[in-house]
CSV table of C-alpha atoms and ligand atoms in Angstrom, one decimal:
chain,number,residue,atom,x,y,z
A,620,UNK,CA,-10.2,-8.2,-9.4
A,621,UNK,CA,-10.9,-11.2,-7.1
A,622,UNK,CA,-11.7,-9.1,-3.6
A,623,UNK,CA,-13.1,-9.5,-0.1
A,624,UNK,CA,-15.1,-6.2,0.9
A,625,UNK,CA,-16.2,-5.7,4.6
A,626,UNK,CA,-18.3,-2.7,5.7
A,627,UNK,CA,-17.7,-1.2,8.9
A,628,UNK,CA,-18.9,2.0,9.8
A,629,UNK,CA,-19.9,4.7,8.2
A,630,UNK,CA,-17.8,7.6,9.8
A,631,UNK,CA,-14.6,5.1,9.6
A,632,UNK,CA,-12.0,4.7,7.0
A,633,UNK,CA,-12.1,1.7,4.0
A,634,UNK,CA,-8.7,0.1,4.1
A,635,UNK,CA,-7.5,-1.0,1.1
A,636,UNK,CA,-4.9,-4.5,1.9
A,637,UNK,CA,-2.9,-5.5,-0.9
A,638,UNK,CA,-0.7,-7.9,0.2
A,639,UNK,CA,2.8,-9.4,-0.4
A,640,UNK,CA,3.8,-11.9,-3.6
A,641,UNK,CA,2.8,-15.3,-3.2
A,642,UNK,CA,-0.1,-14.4,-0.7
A,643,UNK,CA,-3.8,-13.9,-0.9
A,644,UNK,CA,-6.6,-11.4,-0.1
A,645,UNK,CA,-7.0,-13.2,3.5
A,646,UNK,CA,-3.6,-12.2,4.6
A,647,UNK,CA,-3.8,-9.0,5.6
A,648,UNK,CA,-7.3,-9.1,7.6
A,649,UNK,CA,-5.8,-9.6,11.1
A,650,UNK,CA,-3.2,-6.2,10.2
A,651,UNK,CA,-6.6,-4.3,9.5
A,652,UNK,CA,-8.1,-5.9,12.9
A,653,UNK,CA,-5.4,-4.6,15.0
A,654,UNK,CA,-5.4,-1.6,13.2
A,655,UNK,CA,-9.1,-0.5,13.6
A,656,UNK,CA,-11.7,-3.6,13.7
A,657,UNK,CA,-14.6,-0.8,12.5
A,658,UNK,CA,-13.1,0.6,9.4
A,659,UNK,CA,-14.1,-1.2,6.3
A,660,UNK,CA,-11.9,-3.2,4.5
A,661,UNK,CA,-11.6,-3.9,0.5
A,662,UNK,CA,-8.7,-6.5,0.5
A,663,UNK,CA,-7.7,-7.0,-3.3
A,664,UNK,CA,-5.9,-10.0,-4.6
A,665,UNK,CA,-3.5,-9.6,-7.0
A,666,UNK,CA,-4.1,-10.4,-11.0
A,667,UNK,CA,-0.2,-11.1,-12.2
A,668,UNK,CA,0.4,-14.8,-11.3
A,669,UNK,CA,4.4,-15.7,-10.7
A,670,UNK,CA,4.5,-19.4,-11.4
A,671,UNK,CA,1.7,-19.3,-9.3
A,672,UNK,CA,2.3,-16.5,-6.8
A,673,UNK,CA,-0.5,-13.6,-6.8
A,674,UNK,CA,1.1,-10.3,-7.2
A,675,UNK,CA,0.0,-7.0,-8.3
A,676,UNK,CA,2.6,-6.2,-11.2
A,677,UNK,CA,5.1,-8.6,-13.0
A,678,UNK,CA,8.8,-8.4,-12.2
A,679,UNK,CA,11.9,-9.1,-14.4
A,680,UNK,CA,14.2,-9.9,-11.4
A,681,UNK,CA,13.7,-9.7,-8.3
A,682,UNK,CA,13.6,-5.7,-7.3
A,683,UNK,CA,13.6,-5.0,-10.9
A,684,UNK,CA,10.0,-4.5,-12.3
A,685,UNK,CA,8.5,-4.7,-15.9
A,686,UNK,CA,7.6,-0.6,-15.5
A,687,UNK,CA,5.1,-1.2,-18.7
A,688,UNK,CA,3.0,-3.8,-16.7
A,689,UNK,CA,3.6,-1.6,-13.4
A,690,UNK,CA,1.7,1.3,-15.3
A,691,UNK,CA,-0.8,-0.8,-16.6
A,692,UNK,CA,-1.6,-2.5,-13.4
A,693,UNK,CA,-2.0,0.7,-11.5
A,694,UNK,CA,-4.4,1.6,-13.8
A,695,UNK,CA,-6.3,-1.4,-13.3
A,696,UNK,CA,-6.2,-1.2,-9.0
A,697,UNK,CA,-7.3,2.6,-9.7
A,698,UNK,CA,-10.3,1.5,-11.9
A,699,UNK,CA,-11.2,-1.2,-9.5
A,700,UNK,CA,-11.0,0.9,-6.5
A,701,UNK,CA,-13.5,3.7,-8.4
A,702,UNK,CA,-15.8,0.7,-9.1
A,703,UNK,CA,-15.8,-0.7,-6.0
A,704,UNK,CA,-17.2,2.8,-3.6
A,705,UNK,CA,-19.7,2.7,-6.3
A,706,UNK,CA,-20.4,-0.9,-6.2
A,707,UNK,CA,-20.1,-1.6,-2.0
A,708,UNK,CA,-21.4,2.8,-1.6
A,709,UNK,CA,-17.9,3.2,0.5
A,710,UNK,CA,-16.6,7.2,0.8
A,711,UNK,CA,-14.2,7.6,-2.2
A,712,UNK,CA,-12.4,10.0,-0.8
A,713,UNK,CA,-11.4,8.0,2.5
A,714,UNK,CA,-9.6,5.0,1.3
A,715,UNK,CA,-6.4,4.6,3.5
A,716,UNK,CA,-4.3,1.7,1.7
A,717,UNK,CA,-2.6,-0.6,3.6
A,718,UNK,CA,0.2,-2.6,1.5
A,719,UNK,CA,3.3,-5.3,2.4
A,720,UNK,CA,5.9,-5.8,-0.2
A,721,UNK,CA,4.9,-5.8,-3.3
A,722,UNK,CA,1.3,-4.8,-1.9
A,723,UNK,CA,3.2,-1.7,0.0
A,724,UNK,CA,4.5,-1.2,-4.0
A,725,UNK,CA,1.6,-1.0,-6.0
A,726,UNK,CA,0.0,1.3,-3.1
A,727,UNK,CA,3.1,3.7,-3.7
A,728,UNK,CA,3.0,3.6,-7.5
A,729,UNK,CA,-0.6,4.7,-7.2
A,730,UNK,CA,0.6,7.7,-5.5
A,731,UNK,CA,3.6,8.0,-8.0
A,732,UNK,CA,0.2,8.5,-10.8
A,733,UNK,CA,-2.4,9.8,-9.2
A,734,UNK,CA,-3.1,12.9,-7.1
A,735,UNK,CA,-5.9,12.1,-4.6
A,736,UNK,CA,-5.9,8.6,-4.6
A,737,UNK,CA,-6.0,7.3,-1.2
A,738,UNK,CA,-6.2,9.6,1.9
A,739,UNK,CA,-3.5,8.3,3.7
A,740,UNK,CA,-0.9,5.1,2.9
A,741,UNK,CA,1.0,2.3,4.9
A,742,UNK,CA,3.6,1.6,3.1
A,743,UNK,CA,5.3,-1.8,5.2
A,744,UNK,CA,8.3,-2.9,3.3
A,745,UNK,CA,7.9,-0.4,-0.1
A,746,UNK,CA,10.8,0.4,-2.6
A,747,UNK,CA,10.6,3.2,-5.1
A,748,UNK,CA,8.3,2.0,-7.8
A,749,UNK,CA,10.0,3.9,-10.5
A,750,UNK,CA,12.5,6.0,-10.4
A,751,UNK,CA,12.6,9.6,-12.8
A,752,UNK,CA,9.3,9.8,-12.6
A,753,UNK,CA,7.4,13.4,-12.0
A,754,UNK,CA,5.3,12.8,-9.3
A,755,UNK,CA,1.4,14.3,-8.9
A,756,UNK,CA,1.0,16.5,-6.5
A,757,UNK,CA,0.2,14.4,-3.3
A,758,UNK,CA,0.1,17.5,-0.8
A,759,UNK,CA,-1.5,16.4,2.7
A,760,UNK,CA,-1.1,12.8,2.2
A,761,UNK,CA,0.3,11.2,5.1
A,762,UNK,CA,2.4,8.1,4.4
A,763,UNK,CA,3.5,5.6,7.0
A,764,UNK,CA,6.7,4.0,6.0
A,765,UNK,CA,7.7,1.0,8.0
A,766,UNK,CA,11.4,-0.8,7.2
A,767,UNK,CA,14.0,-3.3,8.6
A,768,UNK,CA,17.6,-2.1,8.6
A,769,UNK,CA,18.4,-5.4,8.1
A,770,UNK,CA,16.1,-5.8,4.8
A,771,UNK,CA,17.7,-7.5,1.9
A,772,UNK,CA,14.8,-7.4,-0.6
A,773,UNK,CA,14.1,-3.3,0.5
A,774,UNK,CA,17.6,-2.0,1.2
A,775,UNK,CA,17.3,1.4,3.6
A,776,UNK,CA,18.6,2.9,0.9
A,777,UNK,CA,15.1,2.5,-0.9
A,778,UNK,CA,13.2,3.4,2.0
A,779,UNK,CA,15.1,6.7,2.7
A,780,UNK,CA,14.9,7.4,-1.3
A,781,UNK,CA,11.1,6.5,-1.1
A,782,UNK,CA,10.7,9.3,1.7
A,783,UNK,CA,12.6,11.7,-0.1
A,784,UNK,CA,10.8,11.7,-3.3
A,785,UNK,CA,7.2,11.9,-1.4
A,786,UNK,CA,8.1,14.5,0.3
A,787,UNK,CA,9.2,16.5,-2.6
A,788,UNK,CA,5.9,15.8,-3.9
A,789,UNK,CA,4.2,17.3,-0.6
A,790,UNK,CA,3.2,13.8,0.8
A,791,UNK,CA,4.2,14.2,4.9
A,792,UNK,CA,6.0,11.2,5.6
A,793,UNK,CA,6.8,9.3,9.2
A,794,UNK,CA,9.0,6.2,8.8
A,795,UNK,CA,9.1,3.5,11.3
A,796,UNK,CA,12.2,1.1,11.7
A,797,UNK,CA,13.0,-2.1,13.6
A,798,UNK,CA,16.0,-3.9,13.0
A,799,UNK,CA,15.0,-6.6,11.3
A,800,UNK,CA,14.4,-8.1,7.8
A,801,UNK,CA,11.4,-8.2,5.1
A,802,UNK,CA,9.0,-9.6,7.7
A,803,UNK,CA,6.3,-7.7,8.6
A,804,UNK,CA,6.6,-7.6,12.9
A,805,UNK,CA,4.3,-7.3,15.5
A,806,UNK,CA,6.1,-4.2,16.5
A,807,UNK,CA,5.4,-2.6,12.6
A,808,UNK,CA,1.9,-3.8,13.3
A,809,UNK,CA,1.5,-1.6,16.7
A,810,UNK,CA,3.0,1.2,14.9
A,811,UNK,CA,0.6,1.0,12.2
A,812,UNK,CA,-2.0,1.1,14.7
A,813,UNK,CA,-0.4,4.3,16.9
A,814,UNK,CA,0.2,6.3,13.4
A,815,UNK,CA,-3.1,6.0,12.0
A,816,UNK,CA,-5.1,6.5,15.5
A,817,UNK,CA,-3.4,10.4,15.3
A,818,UNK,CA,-5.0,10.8,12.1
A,819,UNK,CA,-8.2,12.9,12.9
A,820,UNK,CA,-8.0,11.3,15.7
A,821,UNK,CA,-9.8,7.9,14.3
B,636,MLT,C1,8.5,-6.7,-5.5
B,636,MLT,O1,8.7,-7.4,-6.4
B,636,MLT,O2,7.5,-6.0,-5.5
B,636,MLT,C2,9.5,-6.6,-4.4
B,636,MLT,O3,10.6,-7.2,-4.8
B,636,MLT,C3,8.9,-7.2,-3.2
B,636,MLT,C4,8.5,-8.6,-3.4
B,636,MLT,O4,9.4,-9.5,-3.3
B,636,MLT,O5,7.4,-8.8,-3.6
C-alpha cells in the first residue's frame, strides 16, 4: 500500500494515520505532530479509488458499505501493517491507529476482526463498520472516540452504538464530543493529545 513511514523513538508508539475519503497519506501528519512529534508514524494511503477519491473500502451509498470489500480490505491493512514492523523493525505490539472518517472506519473494523491488533485506537468521526458481527475479544484496548452532535455523515446514534458494542467486547472506551459536524477540530485534536498522554503516561 502506497505509505509514508517515519521513525521516532524507540520507547514511543508507531501511529498508524489512515485518513478520510478523498485525502492522502500527508493529511494526517500535523494530527500525529500535535499528538506526540517522537512517536513514529506509518501513514497508509488508501487502495479503493471513488472516482478518484482514495479510501480504504468501497461504499454502495454513502454510510452504506460493500461489507465483502470491507472484509477484504481489512485483511489487506492487517497484512500491510505485519509487513511493515518487519520491513521499517517498528514494535508490533505498539501500534496506536489514528483514523478520520472513513480512516477512523477501517481502524474500527480492524478491531471488529482481530484481537490484538493495535494497542490503542482514535477513532475521530467512526460509525459502526458492520453491524451483527461477534466481535474478538479486544479486552484492554483503549479507544478514543471523538464525534460532533451535529454530524450528518456519523449520526450520535452511531457513535453511542459504536461505544456500546466495544465495550461489550472488553475495549474501554472514552468519547469526546464538540458540537459540531464531520470536521475534525482543533478542540478533537487537543483531546487526542490529552487522552493518549494518560496512556502509560507517554
Ligand atoms: C465512509 O464511507 O466510510 C463514511 O461514510 C465516512 C466517509 O464519508 O468517508
Amino acid at each position: 500500500m502506497k505509505h509514508i513511514f517515519k521513525e521516532g523513538l524507540k520507547s514511543k508508539p508507531t501511529f498508524l494515520l489512515l485518513h478520510g475519503t478523498g485525502g492522502t497519506e500527508q493529511d494526517l501528519l500535523p494530527l500525529a505532530d500535535i499528538i506526540d512529534q517522537e512517536a513514529s508514524v506509518l501513514s497508509v494511503r488508501g487502495n479503493v479509488s471513488e472516482n478518484g477519491m482514495p479510501r480504504f473500502f468501497k461504499r454502495l451509498a454513502e454510510g452504506v458499505f460493500d461489507l465483502e470489500d470491507l472484509k477484504f480490505r481489512t485483511e489487506e491493512l492487517h497484512n500491510f501493517i505485519d509487513k511493515a514492523a518487519k520491513d521499517y523493525g517498528f514494535d508490533r505490539e505498539n501500534v496506536i491507529a489514528i483514523g478520520y472518517s472513513n480512516g477512523a472506519n477501517i481502524a474500527g473494523s480492524l478491531l471488529f476482526h482481530y484481537s490484538n491488533v493495535l494497542k490503542a485506537a482514535i477513532l475521530h468521526h467512526p460509525m459502526v463498520p458492520i453491524r451483527n458481527k461477534e466481535l474478538p475479544d479486544v479486552s484492554n484496548v483503549p479507544v478514543l472516540i471523538t464525534a460532533g452532535d451535529n454530524d450528518p455523515i456519523c449520526p450520535p446514534q452511531e457513535t453511542n452504538d459504536l461505544e456500546k458494542l466495544l465495550k461489550e467486547a472488553g475495549a474501554s472506551i472514552d468519547v469526546y464530543w464538540h458540537s459540531q459536524g464531520h470536521q475534525l477540530t482543533q478542540d478533537e485534536a487537543q483531546a487526542a493529545k490529552q487522552w493518549y498522554e494518560k496512556l502509560k503516561g507517554y
